[in-house]
C-alpha cells in the first residue's frame, strides 16, 4: 500500500471509530432520557408504573383549579373528556394556564393515583393546541364513538 | 388597492426570479456574456420589487388596514407604532416575506461585492440564489400570501400581536437571526457554483470566506439575542431550553463553525475541498430544515408558527429537491475535486479536522434528539415521546469540553507538519499552570472541592493561556511588541477574539448552571423570603396602565445583609385586545450575577406567588457570544479579501501574507478578469 493511501485509510478509520462511538453514546443517552406521553385514559387504565417519569396531556377541567391559600401548591384536574387525572403542582403556572385550556404536565404518578407534576406547559398561542393534547383528545373521541356504536349495536340486538 | 400593489410586486419578483435562475445559468454554460451580465440587473429588480412588497405590508400595518388578513390577525389600533412596524415579522406570512426580502438583500450584496470575480461564476451564484428565491416566492404566493384580504367585511379592529412578542428584543432578534440564516444560502450558492464550474481552488475559498464568516457571525448574534430574550421574557429563567425550534439554528451554527474552519484549510492549503462543499450544503439544508420545523407544526414548540400541513408538505418538497439535487451534483462532481497537499499526523490540518468532527457530531446528535420524537411516532404507530434537556446536555457538554482542549492547541500548531516536541515545549508549562490555578482558585474561593467548577476553570484557563502564549510568540519577531501586535492580521485577531468569546460563553454557561438558585414562594404583602445571601421583601402590588395592556406591578425589595440594595418591579400584564396574560420579569443584571423575580398569580388578601432567582455569571453567556460575533466580523474586514481589487487598480506586487503563519498555498490570480 502506498504511504498516502495508508494515511487516507488511517484518517477514514479514525473518523469511523469516532463516529460510531459518538452514535453509540448518543443512542445510549437518548434511550435513558426520553419521556413517554400518556393520555388520562391510559393512566386510568393503569398503563403507567408509579414513579415513572412521564408526560400527560389534556384539558384543564372547568372549575377544578384549587389553590392552597397558605402554600404555593395548586391542584387541578386534567381530562380528555373520557377520564380524569388529578394533578398536584408546586410551582408557578404558566401565563396561558387556564380552565378549558390544553396543557402538558411532566411528572410521575403516585401509588395513590395522583399525578405530581414537576413542570406544567401551556402553549403561547391560544389557538394552537399541542400535538400531544390533540392526540389525547382524538384518542378519547375515538373511544367514545366506539363505545357509542357498541352500545347502539347492543340495543339493536335486544 | 394598495395591498394589491404589494401582491403584484411579489408576483413580479417571482417572475424575475425565474428569469434569474434560467438566463445567467444558461449564459454561463454557453459562454454568452450578455446573458451572464443579466444576472446583476435581474437581482436588483428582485430586490426592488420585494422591497416594495415589504414596504407596502409595513404601510398596511401602520395605517391599520384590517382588510388585509395578516394585519387583522397580528395588529391592533392600540398597538404601539414600533410594534406595528415590526409585526410584519410577527406571524408566518409576513415573516416569510421578510425572510425572502433578506435573501434578495444578500443577493444584492453579492452583486456589489463580486467585482473581482469572473462573470460566469457570479452568474452561476446569482442564478442558484434565484432558484432559491423562486422557491420562496412561490411558497408565499401558493400557500401563505401576506396580502390575502378579508373582504367584503373587514373586522373593525385587529386581534393584536401576540403579547410575548411585544418587546424590544422582538425588534432585533428576528432580523438578525433571519439575516444570518439566509446568509448561508450565499455560501451554498458559492459551493454549488464551484461544483458546476469545477473551479474550487484557493481563490474560490478566498471569495467564499468573508460571506461564510459574515453569515455565521450574524447568526451568532441572532441566536444570542434569542437566548437573551427567552431568558428575560419567557420567565422560566432559562437561557436555552433545547426546544425543537431553538435547535435547528444551533445545528446551522455548529455546521457553519465547522465550515469556516474547513474553509481556512481549503484556502491556505488546498485541502478538505469536497468536505468544505459538503458542509456548505449541509449548513444550508439545516437552515431549510429549521424553516420546515418552525412552519409545519410537526413538532411541539413555543415557536410553532402554523399548523397548516400543506405548508409543511411544500417546504419538505422544496427541501428534498434542494438537498437531493445538490447531493446528486456533489456525487457526480466531488470526485474530481482533488485536494492538493498532504499533511502530517501532527499539523494544523489534523486539529482542524478534529474540530470539524466534533462540531459535526454535536450537530448530528442535536438533530437526532430533535427529530427523534417525530421518527418514534411514525415507527411506533403514534406513540408520543419527548426528548428532554438531559439528553442534549449529556452529549453536548463533553463534546464542547474536548473542543476547548483542542482550541488551545490548534492555533499554536503549524500547517503541514508540527513537531510533537515543539507542541510539548509550547504547551506543557501552560497545561500545568492551567491545572494548578484551575484547581486552586475554585477551592480557595469556595473552601470545598467543586469538581464541575474546577473542570470549567481548568479548561478556560488552558485556552486563555495558550491564546496569550500564541500572541506573545507571534508578536515577537518585530522591532517592538506593539509593532508585532499591530502586524498581526485582522483575521488572526478575529480568530482570537472569537475563541475568547467561546471560552467566556462556555464558562458562563457552566458556572450559571452550577450556581444558579431559585425558589418559588407564596408571599403576603410585607412578607419576605431568603435566597442565597439575599432577602426578597414583597411590598405589595399596584395596578398600572400600559398603552394596550393593564398590569399589576409588584415592588420587591432586595436586601443583602443589612443593606437595602435595590427594588425590582415585576409585572403581570393583561393585554386587553386579545385577553392574553403576560409576565414581565423584574431583573437586575450585573456582570457577575443577575437577580430575577417572576410573578405567578394572585391569591387571597393581596398575596402573590412568585419565583425568585439568583443567577451568577449568566451575562457571560451573551457577552461571550458578542465577542464571537465581533471576531467573525473582524475576520471579514481583513484586507486580504480586498486585495484583488487593489492589485487590479494599482498593479502592486504580491506581498507575502501579513499573517505570521506562512501560507504555502499559491496565490491564484487566474480568476481575475476585468
Coordinates of C-alpha atoms in Angstrom, one line a residue, chain A residues 7 11 14-15 18-19 22 25-27 29-30 33-37 55 67-74 90-93 95-96 98 106 123-126 128 130-132 135, chain B residues 162 234 297-302 304 307 343 357 361 365 368 372 376 384-388 390-391 394-395 520-522 572 578-583 600-601 603-604 609-611:
Chain A
X7 CA -2.7 7.8 5.6
X11 CA -8.0 9.0 8.6
X14 CA -10.2 7.3 12.8
X15 CA -13.3 9.1 11.6
X18 CA -15.1 8.4 16.3
X19 CA -18.4 8.5 14.6
X22 CA -20.5 9.2 19.1
X25 CA -23.2 7.3 23.1
X26 CA -26.0 9.4 21.5
X27 CA -28.3 6.4 21.3
X29 CA -28.2 8.9 26.1
X30 CA -31.4 9.0 24.1
X33 CA -33.7 10.4 28.5
X34 CA -37.0 10.1 26.7
X35 CA -40.3 10.9 28.3
X36 CA -43.2 8.9 27.2
X37 CA -46.5 10.6 26.7
X55 CA -45.9 13.4 30.3
X67 CA -55.3 26.8 45.3
X68 CA -53.9 26.3 48.7
X69 CA -54.1 29.8 50.3
X70 CA -51.2 29.1 52.7
X71 CA -48.8 27.4 50.3
X72 CA -47.7 27.5 46.7
X73 CA -49.4 24.2 46.0
X74 CA -52.1 24.0 43.3
X90 CA -45.8 23.0 43.5
X91 CA -44.8 26.0 41.4
X92 CA -45.8 28.9 39.2
X93 CA -48.2 28.0 36.5
X95 CA -49.4 32.6 31.8
X96 CA -51.7 30.8 29.5
X98 CA -56.5 28.4 32.5
X106 CA -44.4 16.4 33.3
X123 CA -49.0 27.0 24.7
X124 CA -48.1 30.5 23.8
X125 CA -50.6 30.8 21.1
X126 CA -54.2 30.3 22.4
X128 CA -52.7 26.4 19.0
X130 CA -50.1 21.0 21.1
X131 CA -49.7 17.8 19.1
X132 CA -49.8 15.8 22.3
X135 CA -53.7 13.3 20.2
Chain B
X162 CA -49.0 38.0 20.4
X234 CA -40.5 33.8 29.0
X297 CA -46.3 22.5 13.1
X298 CA -45.0 18.9 13.3
X299 CA -43.1 19.4 16.5
X300 CA -44.5 20.8 19.7
X301 CA -42.7 24.1 20.5
X302 CA -43.2 27.5 21.8
X304 CA -44.6 26.8 16.3
X307 CA -50.2 24.1 11.7
X343 CA -0.1 16.8 5.8
X357 CA -15.6 16.1 13.5
X361 CA -21.0 15.1 15.6
X365 CA -26.6 14.5 17.9
X368 CA -31.1 13.2 16.3
X372 CA -36.4 11.5 17.3
X376 CA -40.6 7.5 17.1
X384 CA -45.7 10.2 21.6
X385 CA -42.5 10.9 23.4
X386 CA -40.3 13.9 24.1
X387 CA -36.6 14.2 24.4
X388 CA -35.6 16.2 27.4
X390 CA -30.7 15.8 29.9
X391 CA -30.1 14.0 26.6
X394 CA -25.1 14.5 28.2
X395 CA -23.9 14.8 24.6
X520 CA -41.0 29.6 44.3
X521 CA -42.9 31.2 47.1
X522 CA -46.3 32.5 48.2
X572 CA -48.3 40.6 35.5
X578 CA -56.5 39.6 22.9
X579 CA -57.2 38.9 26.6
X580 CA -53.7 37.3 26.8
X581 CA -51.8 37.5 30.1
X582 CA -48.1 38.0 30.0
X583 CA -45.4 38.2 32.7
X600 CA -47.1 34.0 39.4
X601 CA -50.7 34.5 40.2
X603 CA -54.1 34.7 45.9
X604 CA -56.4 35.9 48.7
X609 CA -47.0 33.5 44.1
X610 CA -43.6 34.3 42.6
X611 CA -40.3 32.7 41.7

